[in-house]
Amino acid sequence: MKKIPVGILGATGVVGQRFLLQLHAHPWFEPVWLAASDRSTGKLYREAAAWRLVEPLPERMSTQELRPPRPGDCPARVIFSALDAAIAAELEPAFAAAGHMVISNSSALRMHPAVPLLIPEINPEHLELLARQKQLEWGRRGGGIVTNPNCSTAGLALALAPLERAFGLRKVMVTTMQAVSGAGYPGVASLDILGNVVPYIGGEEDKIEREPQKILGRLEADGVAAADFQISAACNRVPVEDGHLESVSLELRRPASRDEILAAWQSFHGRPQELRLPAAPAQVVEYLEAADRPQPRLDRDRNAGMSTLIGRLRPCPVLGWKFTLLSHNTLRGAAGAALLNAELMRETGYLER
Ligand code: NAP
């Protein structure tokens, strides 16, 4: 099978490195164009990127030259984007306007009414929003933008979706303990985070309080009608390398037993599993019975970092039920999520012109 050529914008960062590793060995995609900021343009990848993954930098990719981050330069139609939000707001529409399909990690356009905020197991039909982008400035030449959620939203939405479908949701309280890799590289200063917890992550609570309702929302003739439940989020940065842990309490609309909740999680699956997409986990939500799991170091890499891991389901005296979840922030929360989006788009014809 001929592979689809793809580009990576923001290829040198924490998420960009994950993209590089996943794409260079992918059965359907071939990274042919790498770009980062002007600081990196013209350098070899191994000179420009501070490689921070345990897996070695693939030899073939290490000697690729970083290209300028300009739309006219990229020969591939499909572009994975891992840019800082501020620059993504400017560059992603510019690449789409030049006819590229941009599969983005950034928060810049996630809440735009014509942009799918996609989790393929939950809302694959939201890709139909791409048709609305043809009326926008950036969509006139066949380009488009598809986003994946914030890294904490990703795991949370996958835990909530089976419960929302089976019992309805009314209220959710979530406290996150987020890894330092979520802040990019070099990220949080070591003096700020070693032996410490920082009870603030700029902009994060707002994203977690709004994105799940769009993801679980219903696609209607004039766009996505947000799902009707409320979220209150409190976000903390903790000295963990990878993996966001979240304590969740929630109120359901209809009563459910512990066994019914566990069954809803256990049986949850979607189009990626039906289509057997390469990046799809066999078990989307995995429940861990041990009293002290999930834990970031021990559990984040289960199922290639693509499952939401849940434990400690128990009654909550205030809202009804509470539990702990773990999600890998740079895999299901970033590069793995975007890759799964691209695989679904390829299988359902959205990557064809
Ligand atoms: P990062 O490590 O700081 O990487 C940022 C990337 O953007 C680098 O490749 C950088 O290139 C490039 N860049 C910066 N300014 C640029 C410019 N003016 N023009 C072109 N490229 C520019 O950040 P990250 O953690 O990978 O995050 C990337 C995006 O993904 C952000 O929007 C973030 O919010 C989102 N995200 C991150 C995570 C996570 O867990 N880390 C999870 C979900 C979503 P240089 O190396 O040349 O500076």
PDB file of C-alpha atoms in Angstrom, residues 67-318:
ATOM      1  CA  ARG A  67      11.699  23.429   6.962  1.00  0.00           C
ATOM      2  CA  PRO A  68      10.262  26.935   7.402  1.00  0.00           C
ATOM      3  CA  PRO A  69       6.763  26.936   8.959  1.00  0.00           C
ATOM      4  CA  ARG A  70       5.111  28.357   5.836  1.00  0.00           C
ATOM      5  CA  PRO A  71       2.155  26.827   3.997  1.00  0.00           C
ATOM      6  CA  GLY A  72       3.677  27.029   0.513  1.00  0.00           C
ATOM      7  CA  ASP A  73       6.652  24.905   1.561  1.00  0.00           C
ATOM      8  CA  CYS A  74       4.891  21.663   2.502  1.00  0.00           C
ATOM      9  CA  PRO A  75       4.377  19.043  -0.241  1.00  0.00           C
ATOM     10  CA  ALA A  76       2.033  16.912   1.907  1.00  0.00           C
ATOM     11  CA  ARG A  77      -1.690  17.666   2.099  1.00  0.00           C
ATOM     12  CA  VAL A  78      -2.079  16.253   5.623  1.00  0.00           C
ATOM     13  CA  ILE A  79      -0.343  18.067   8.482  1.00  0.00           C
ATOM     14  CA  PHE A  80      -0.133  17.085  12.131  1.00  0.00           C
ATOM     15  CA  SER A  81       0.183  20.214  14.259  1.00  0.00           C
ATOM     16  CA  ALA A  82       1.744  20.488  17.727  1.00  0.00           C
ATOM     17  CA  LEU A  83       2.225  24.240  17.863  1.00  0.00           C
ATOM     18  CA  ASP A  84       1.906  26.555  20.825  1.00  0.00           C
ATOM     19  CA  ALA A  85      -1.690  27.822  20.953  1.00  0.00           C
ATOM     20  CA  ALA A  86      -0.808  31.447  20.213  1.00  0.00           C
ATOM     21  CA  ILE A  87       1.019  30.656  16.987  1.00  0.00           C
ATOM     22  CA  ALA A  88      -1.445  27.881  16.058  1.00  0.00           C
ATOM     23  CA  ALA A  89      -4.257  30.459  15.978  1.00  0.00           C
ATOM     24  CA  GLU A  90      -2.400  32.181  13.157  1.00  0.00           C
ATOM     25  CA  LEU A  91      -0.660  29.317  11.328  1.00  0.00           C
ATOM     26  CA  GLU A  92      -3.292  26.544  11.332  1.00  0.00           C
ATOM     27  CA  PRO A  93      -5.899  28.592   9.394  1.00  0.00           C
ATOM     28  CA  ALA A  94      -3.108  29.725   7.040  1.00  0.00           C
ATOM     29  CA  PHE A  95      -2.161  26.101   6.280  1.00  0.00           C
ATOM     30  CA  ALA A  96      -5.834  25.126   5.852  1.00  0.00           C
ATOM     31  CA  ALA A  97      -6.318  28.104   3.511  1.00  0.00           C
ATOM     32  CA  ALA A  98      -3.503  26.716   1.369  1.00  0.00           C
ATOM     33  CA  GLY A  99      -5.474  23.450   1.018  1.00  0.00           C
ATOM     34  CA  HIS A 100      -3.934  21.403   3.851  1.00  0.00           C
ATOM     35  CA  MET A 101      -5.921  19.168   6.188  1.00  0.00           C
ATOM     36  CA  VAL A 102      -4.601  20.184   9.613  1.00  0.00           C
ATOM     37  CA  ILE A 103      -4.943  17.627  12.406  1.00  0.00           C
ATOM     38  CA  SER A 104      -4.247  19.729  15.451  1.00  0.00           C
ATOM     39  CA  ASN A 105      -3.401  19.350  19.126  1.00  0.00           C
ATOM     40  CA  SER A 106      -3.688  22.975  19.926  1.00  0.00           C
ATOM     41  CA  SER A 107      -6.492  24.633  21.890  1.00  0.00           C
ATOM     42  CA  ALA A 108      -6.667  27.602  19.497  1.00  0.00           C
ATOM     43  CA  LEU A 109      -9.625  26.402  17.371  1.00  0.00           C
ATOM     44  CA  ARG A 110     -11.113  23.562  19.442  1.00  0.00           C
ATOM     45  CA  MET A 111     -14.251  25.499  20.369  1.00  0.00           C
ATOM     46  CA  HIS A 112     -14.799  27.020  16.903  1.00  0.00           C
ATOM     47  CA  PRO A 113     -18.353  26.015  15.889  1.00  0.00           C
ATOM     48  CA  ALA A 114     -17.206  24.559  12.543  1.00  0.00           C
ATOM     49  CA  VAL A 115     -14.218  22.620  13.919  1.00  0.00           C
ATOM     50  CA  PRO A 116     -14.638  19.014  15.087  1.00  0.00           C
ATOM     51  CA  LEU A 117     -13.293  18.404  18.602  1.00  0.00           C
ATOM     52  CA  LEU A 118     -12.891  14.730  17.993  1.00  0.00           C
ATOM     53  CA  ILE A 119     -12.561  11.583  20.079  1.00  0.00           C
ATOM     54  CA  PRO A 120     -13.210   8.845  17.521  1.00  0.00           C
ATOM     55  CA  GLU A 121     -14.839   6.453  20.013  1.00  0.00           C
ATOM     56  CA  ILE A 122     -17.315   9.153  21.110  1.00  0.00           C
ATOM     57  CA  ASN A 123     -18.230  11.553  18.320  1.00  0.00           C
ATOM     58  CA  PRO A 124     -17.009  10.334  14.884  1.00  0.00           C
ATOM     59  CA  GLU A 125     -20.067  11.967  13.284  1.00  0.00           C
ATOM     60  CA  HIS A 126     -18.715  15.418  14.255  1.00  0.00           C
ATOM     61  CA  LEU A 127     -16.363  15.097  11.254  1.00  0.00           C
ATOM     62  CA  GLU A 128     -19.392  16.172   9.217  1.00  0.00           C
ATOM     63  CA  LEU A 129     -18.623  19.701  10.508  1.00  0.00           C
ATOM     64  CA  LEU A 130     -15.798  19.764   7.943  1.00  0.00           C
ATOM     65  CA  ALA A 131     -18.432  20.454   5.274  1.00  0.00           C
ATOM     66  CA  ARG A 132     -19.214  23.741   7.072  1.00  0.00           C
ATOM     67  CA  GLN A 133     -15.565  24.808   6.832  1.00  0.00           C
ATOM     68  CA  LYS A 134     -15.919  25.032   3.030  1.00  0.00           C
ATOM     69  CA  GLN A 135     -17.828  28.288   3.620  1.00  0.00           C
ATOM     70  CA  LEU A 136     -15.026  29.740   5.757  1.00  0.00           C
ATOM     71  CA  GLU A 137     -12.076  31.773   4.553  1.00  0.00           C
ATOM     72  CA  TRP A 138      -9.689  28.898   5.301  1.00  0.00           C
ATOM     73  CA  GLY A 139     -11.833  26.162   3.667  1.00  0.00           C
ATOM     74  CA  ARG A 140     -12.231  27.530   0.129  1.00  0.00           C
ATOM     75  CA  ARG A 141      -9.393  25.416  -1.329  1.00  0.00           C
ATOM     76  CA  GLY A 142     -10.443  22.136   0.269  1.00  0.00           C
ATOM     77  CA  GLY A 143      -8.396  22.513   3.437  1.00  0.00           C
ATOM     78  CA  GLY A 144      -9.741  21.919   6.928  1.00  0.00           C
ATOM     79  CA  ILE A 145      -8.947  21.748  10.645  1.00  0.00           C
ATOM     80  CA  VAL A 146      -9.750  18.897  13.039  1.00  0.00           C
ATOM     81  CA  THR A 147      -8.722  19.044  16.697  1.00  0.00           C
ATOM     82  CA  ASN A 148      -8.262  16.677  19.611  1.00  0.00           C
ATOM     83  CA  PRO A 149      -9.060  17.697  23.185  1.00  0.00           C
ATOM     84  CA  ASN A 150      -6.931  19.063  25.979  1.00  0.00           C
ATOM     85  CA  CYS A 151      -4.804  16.333  27.588  1.00  0.00           C
ATOM     86  CA  SER A 152      -6.899  16.181  30.776  1.00  0.00           C
ATOM     87  CA  THR A 153     -10.183  16.412  28.884  1.00  0.00           C
ATOM     88  CA  ALA A 154      -9.288  13.365  26.773  1.00  0.00           C
ATOM     89  CA  GLY A 155      -9.195  10.885  29.654  1.00  0.00           C
ATOM     90  CA  LEU A 156     -12.125  12.537  31.422  1.00  0.00           C
ATOM     91  CA  ALA A 157     -14.408  12.516  28.357  1.00  0.00           C
ATOM     92  CA  LEU A 158     -13.675   8.823  27.734  1.00  0.00           C
ATOM     93  CA  ALA A 159     -14.665   8.030  31.336  1.00  0.00           C
ATOM     94  CA  LEU A 160     -17.797  10.187  31.166  1.00  0.00           C
ATOM     95  CA  ALA A 161     -19.146   9.162  27.736  1.00  0.00           C
ATOM     96  CA  PRO A 162     -20.270   5.626  28.719  1.00  0.00           C
ATOM     97  CA  LEU A 163     -21.960   7.018  31.855  1.00  0.00           C
ATOM     98  CA  GLU A 164     -23.634   9.888  30.011  1.00  0.00           C
ATOM     99  CA  ARG A 165     -25.053   7.430  27.460  1.00  0.00           C
ATOM    100  CA  ALA A 166     -26.260   4.873  30.003  1.00  0.00           C
ATOM    101  CA  PHE A 167     -27.454   7.033  32.900  1.00  0.00           C
ATOM    102  CA  GLY A 168     -27.182  10.721  31.955  1.00  0.00           C
ATOM    103  CA  LEU A 169     -24.861  13.173  33.709  1.00  0.00           C
ATOM    104  CA  ARG A 170     -25.847  16.182  35.794  1.00  0.00           C
ATOM    105  CA  LYS A 171     -22.695  17.386  37.602  1.00  0.00           C
ATOM    106  CA  VAL A 172     -18.993  16.552  37.569  1.00  0.00           C
ATOM    107  CA  MET A 173     -16.257  17.715  39.953  1.00  0.00           C
ATOM    108  CA  VAL A 174     -12.690  16.927  38.863  1.00  0.00           C
ATOM    109  CA  THR A 175      -9.328  17.603  40.508  1.00  0.00           C
ATOM    110  CA  THR A 176      -6.343  16.940  38.254  1.00  0.00           C
ATOM    111  CA  MET A 177      -2.744  16.051  39.121  1.00  0.00           C
ATOM    112  CA  GLN A 178      -0.965  16.813  35.863  1.00  0.00           C
ATOM    113  CA  ALA A 179       2.481  15.705  34.724  1.00  0.00           C
ATOM    114  CA  VAL A 180       5.229  18.172  33.851  1.00  0.00           C
ATOM    115  CA  SER A 181       5.443  16.963  30.219  1.00  0.00           C
ATOM    116  CA  GLY A 182       2.024  18.557  29.771  1.00  0.00           C
ATOM    117  CA  ALA A 183       3.712  21.948  29.935  1.00  0.00           C
ATOM    118  CA  GLY A 184       5.954  21.308  26.914  1.00  0.00           C
ATOM    119  CA  TYR A 185       9.755  21.551  26.888  1.00  0.00           C
ATOM    120  CA  PRO A 186      11.563  22.869  28.918  1.00  0.00           C
ATOM    121  CA  GLY A 187       8.264  23.571  30.686  1.00  0.00           C
ATOM    122  CA  VAL A 188       8.022  24.170  34.431  1.00  0.00           C
ATOM    123  CA  ALA A 189      11.305  25.229  36.073  1.00  0.00           C
ATOM    124  CA  SER A 190      12.795  22.473  38.281  1.00  0.00           C
ATOM    125  CA  LEU A 191      12.961  24.912  41.224  1.00  0.00           C
ATOM    126  CA  ASP A 192       9.204  25.396  40.962  1.00  0.00           C
ATOM    127  CA  ILE A 193       8.174  21.744  40.761  1.00  0.00           C
ATOM    128  CA  LEU A 194      10.707  19.541  42.601  1.00  0.00           C
ATOM    129  CA  GLY A 195       9.269  18.493  45.971  1.00  0.00           C
ATOM    130  CA  ASN A 196       6.241  20.656  45.249  1.00  0.00           C
ATOM    131  CA  VAL A 197       2.744  20.930  43.805  1.00  0.00           C
ATOM    132  CA  VAL A 198       1.672  24.023  41.872  1.00  0.00           C
ATOM    133  CA  PRO A 199      -2.092  24.563  42.263  1.00  0.00           C
ATOM    134  CA  TYR A 200      -2.491  26.520  39.039  1.00  0.00           C
ATOM    135  CA  ILE A 201      -2.223  25.763  35.304  1.00  0.00           C
ATOM    136  CA  GLY A 202      -3.128  28.792  33.206  1.00  0.00           C
ATOM    137  CA  GLY A 203      -6.302  28.336  31.127  1.00  0.00           C
ATOM    138  CA  GLU A 204      -6.609  24.628  31.933  1.00  0.00           C
ATOM    139  CA  GLU A 205      -9.688  24.644  34.158  1.00  0.00           C
ATOM    140  CA  ASP A 206     -11.704  26.577  31.609  1.00  0.00           C
ATOM    141  CA  LYS A 207     -10.851  24.011  28.890  1.00  0.00           C
ATOM    142  CA  ILE A 208     -11.809  21.034  31.055  1.00  0.00           C
ATOM    143  CA  GLU A 209     -15.056  22.723  32.064  1.00  0.00           C
ATOM    144  CA  ARG A 210     -16.143  23.344  28.421  1.00  0.00           C
ATOM    145  CA  GLU A 211     -14.611  20.769  26.058  1.00  0.00           C
ATOM    146  CA  PRO A 212     -16.381  17.584  27.268  1.00  0.00           C
ATOM    147  CA  GLN A 213     -19.824  19.105  26.610  1.00  0.00           C
ATOM    148  CA  LYS A 214     -18.862  19.793  22.983  1.00  0.00           C
ATOM    149  CA  ILE A 215     -17.390  16.287  22.556  1.00  0.00           C
ATOM    150  CA  LEU A 216     -20.486  14.628  24.033  1.00  0.00           C
ATOM    151  CA  GLY A 217     -22.772  17.093  22.260  1.00  0.00           C
ATOM    152  CA  ARG A 218     -25.299  16.244  19.546  1.00  0.00           C
ATOM    153  CA  LEU A 219     -24.605  17.148  15.927  1.00  0.00           C
ATOM    154  CA  GLU A 220     -27.556  19.175  14.638  1.00  0.00           C
ATOM    155  CA  ALA A 221     -28.275  21.016  11.392  1.00  0.00           C
ATOM    156  CA  ASP A 222     -26.657  24.215  12.659  1.00  0.00           C
ATOM    157  CA  GLY A 223     -23.718  22.664  14.545  1.00  0.00           C
ATOM    158  CA  VAL A 224     -23.030  20.865  17.809  1.00  0.00           C
ATOM    159  CA  ALA A 225     -25.529  21.325  20.663  1.00  0.00           C
ATOM    160  CA  ALA A 226     -23.452  21.014  23.847  1.00  0.00           C
ATOM    161  CA  ALA A 227     -24.354  18.193  26.237  1.00  0.00           C
ATOM    162  CA  ASP A 228     -26.307  19.407  29.247  1.00  0.00           C
ATOM    163  CA  PHE A 229     -24.143  18.865  32.324  1.00  0.00           C
ATOM    164  CA  GLN A 230     -21.829  21.013  34.436  1.00  0.00           C
ATOM    165  CA  ILE A 231     -18.173  20.491  35.287  1.00  0.00           C
ATOM    166  CA  SER A 232     -16.067  22.137  37.967  1.00  0.00           C
ATOM    167  CA  ALA A 233     -12.315  21.561  37.564  1.00  0.00           C
ATOM    168  CA  ALA A 234      -9.322  22.251  39.822  1.00  0.00           C
ATOM    169  CA  CYS A 235      -5.929  21.706  38.171  1.00  0.00           C
ATOM    170  CA  ASN A 236      -2.564  21.031  39.806  1.00  0.00           C
ATOM    171  CA  ARG A 237       0.917  20.502  38.335  1.00  0.00           C
ATOM    172  CA  VAL A 238       2.728  17.668  40.135  1.00  0.00           C
ATOM    173  CA  PRO A 239       6.313  16.337  39.863  1.00  0.00           C
ATOM    174  CA  VAL A 240       5.440  13.387  37.593  1.00  0.00           C
ATOM    175  CA  GLU A 241       6.996  12.989  34.126  1.00  0.00           C
ATOM    176  CA  ASP A 242       4.044  11.630  32.130  1.00  0.00           C
ATOM    177  CA  GLY A 243       0.432  10.734  32.914  1.00  0.00           C
ATOM    178  CA  HIS A 244      -2.370  12.904  34.264  1.00  0.00           C
ATOM    179  CA  LEU A 245      -4.229  11.542  37.307  1.00  0.00           C
ATOM    180  CA  GLU A 246      -7.745  12.870  37.980  1.00  0.00           C
ATOM    181  CA  SER A 247     -10.069  12.501  40.988  1.00  0.00           C
ATOM    182  CA  VAL A 248     -13.655  12.638  39.763  1.00  0.00           C
ATOM    183  CA  SER A 249     -16.992  12.897  41.622  1.00  0.00           C
ATOM    184  CA  LEU A 250     -20.241  12.928  39.684  1.00  0.00           C
ATOM    185  CA  GLU A 251     -23.991  13.042  39.872  1.00  0.00           C
ATOM    186  CA  LEU A 252     -25.936  10.866  37.423  1.00  0.00           C
ATOM    187  CA  ARG A 253     -29.442  11.654  36.179  1.00  0.00           C
ATOM    188  CA  ARG A 254     -30.670   8.066  36.700  1.00  0.00           C
ATOM    189  CA  PRO A 255     -29.604   5.768  39.546  1.00  0.00           C
ATOM    190  CA  ALA A 256     -26.942   3.187  38.715  1.00  0.00           C
ATOM    191  CA  SER A 257     -25.352   0.392  40.703  1.00  0.00           C
ATOM    192  CA  ARG A 258     -21.611  -0.162  40.907  1.00  0.00           C
ATOM    193  CA  ASP A 259     -21.930  -3.201  38.617  1.00  0.00           C
ATOM    194  CA  GLU A 260     -23.904  -1.203  36.045  1.00  0.00           C
ATOM    195  CA  ILE A 261     -21.249   1.543  36.001  1.00  0.00           C
ATOM    196  CA  LEU A 262     -18.443  -0.995  35.633  1.00  0.00           C
ATOM    197  CA  ALA A 263     -20.359  -2.735  32.835  1.00  0.00           C
ATOM    198  CA  ALA A 264     -20.857   0.581  31.002  1.00  0.00           C
ATOM    199  CA  TRP A 265     -17.096   1.225  31.062  1.00  0.00           C
ATOM    200  CA  GLN A 266     -16.162  -2.365  30.218  1.00  0.00           C
ATOM    201  CA  SER A 267     -18.409  -2.567  27.146  1.00  0.00           C
ATOM    202  CA  PHE A 268     -17.593   0.904  25.784  1.00  0.00           C
ATOM    203  CA  HIS A 269     -16.137   0.902  22.273  1.00  0.00           C
ATOM    204  CA  GLY A 270     -16.621   2.782  19.021  1.00  0.00           C
ATOM    205  CA  ARG A 271     -15.672   3.122  15.356  1.00  0.00           C
ATOM    206  CA  PRO A 272     -11.893   2.763  15.970  1.00  0.00           C
ATOM    207  CA  GLN A 273     -12.417  -0.685  17.485  1.00  0.00           C
ATOM    208  CA  GLU A 274     -14.929  -1.727  14.794  1.00  0.00           C
ATOM    209  CA  LEU A 275     -12.558  -0.569  12.049  1.00  0.00           C
ATOM    210  CA  ARG A 276      -9.526  -2.024  13.883  1.00  0.00           C
ATOM    211  CA  LEU A 277      -7.573   1.215  13.437  1.00  0.00           C
ATOM    212  CA  PRO A 278      -3.849   0.730  14.152  1.00  0.00           C
ATOM    213  CA  ALA A 279      -3.749   3.190  17.098  1.00  0.00           C
ATOM    214  CA  ALA A 280      -7.052   2.052  18.649  1.00  0.00           C
ATOM    215  CA  PRO A 281      -6.841   0.339  22.039  1.00  0.00           C
ATOM    216  CA  ALA A 282      -8.800  -2.922  22.267  1.00  0.00           C
ATOM    217  CA  GLN A 283     -10.114  -1.818  25.686  1.00  0.00           C
ATOM    218  CA  VAL A 284     -11.037   1.875  25.608  1.00  0.00           C
ATOM    219  CA  VAL A 285     -11.730   2.173  29.350  1.00  0.00           C
ATOM    220  CA  GLU A 286      -9.958  -0.312  31.596  1.00  0.00           C
ATOM    221  CA  TYR A 287     -10.938  -0.714  35.238  1.00  0.00           C
ATOM    222  CA  LEU A 288      -8.170  -1.682  37.677  1.00  0.00           C
ATOM    223  CA  GLU A 289      -9.429  -3.525  40.767  1.00  0.00           C
ATOM    224  CA  ALA A 290      -6.409  -2.942  43.062  1.00  0.00           C
ATOM    225  CA  ALA A 291      -7.216  -0.463  45.840  1.00  0.00           C
ATOM    226  CA  ASP A 292      -4.220   1.775  45.076  1.00  0.00           C
ATOM    227  CA  ARG A 293      -4.363   1.978  41.258  1.00  0.00           C
ATOM    228  CA  PRO A 294      -4.148   3.548  38.720  1.00  0.00           C
ATOM    229  CA  GLN A 295      -0.740   5.171  39.303  1.00  0.00           C
ATOM    230  CA  PRO A 296       1.124   7.243  36.692  1.00  0.00           C
ATOM    231  CA  ARG A 297       4.447   5.390  36.764  1.00  0.00           C
ATOM    232  CA  LEU A 298       2.957   1.912  36.897  1.00  0.00           C
ATOM    233  CA  ASP A 299      -0.027   2.231  34.596  1.00  0.00           C
ATOM    234  CA  ARG A 300       0.326   5.069  32.060  1.00  0.00           C
ATOM    235  CA  ASP A 301       1.840   2.874  29.318  1.00  0.00           C
ATOM    236  CA  ARG A 302      -0.794   0.134  29.452  1.00  0.00           C
ATOM    237  CA  ASN A 303      -2.433  -0.407  26.060  1.00  0.00           C
ATOM    238  CA  ALA A 304       0.221   1.813  24.430  1.00  0.00           C
ATOM    239  CA  GLY A 305      -0.970   4.821  26.446  1.00  0.00           C
ATOM    240  CA  MET A 306      -4.316   4.928  24.602  1.00  0.00           C
ATOM    241  CA  SER A 307      -6.781   3.691  27.259  1.00  0.00           C
ATOM    242  CA  THR A 308      -8.373   5.587  30.097  1.00  0.00           C
ATOM    243  CA  LEU A 309      -7.467   3.667  33.259  1.00  0.00           C
ATOM    244  CA  ILE A 310      -9.954   3.877  36.108  1.00  0.00           C
ATOM    245  CA  GLY A 311      -9.919   2.644  39.689  1.00  0.00           C
ATOM    246  CA  ARG A 312     -11.365   3.294  43.140  1.00  0.00           C
ATOM    247  CA  LEU A 313     -15.033   3.505  42.114  1.00  0.00           C
ATOM    248  CA  ARG A 314     -16.930   4.152  45.349  1.00  0.00           C
ATOM    249  CA  PRO A 315     -19.938   6.063  46.655  1.00  0.00           C
ATOM    250  CA  CYS A 316     -19.555   9.829  47.036  1.00  0.00           C
ATOM    251  CA  PRO A 317     -21.559  11.292  49.955  1.00  0.00           C
ATOM    252  CA  VAL A 318     -22.028  14.570  48.066  1.00  0.00           C
TER     253      VAL A 318
END
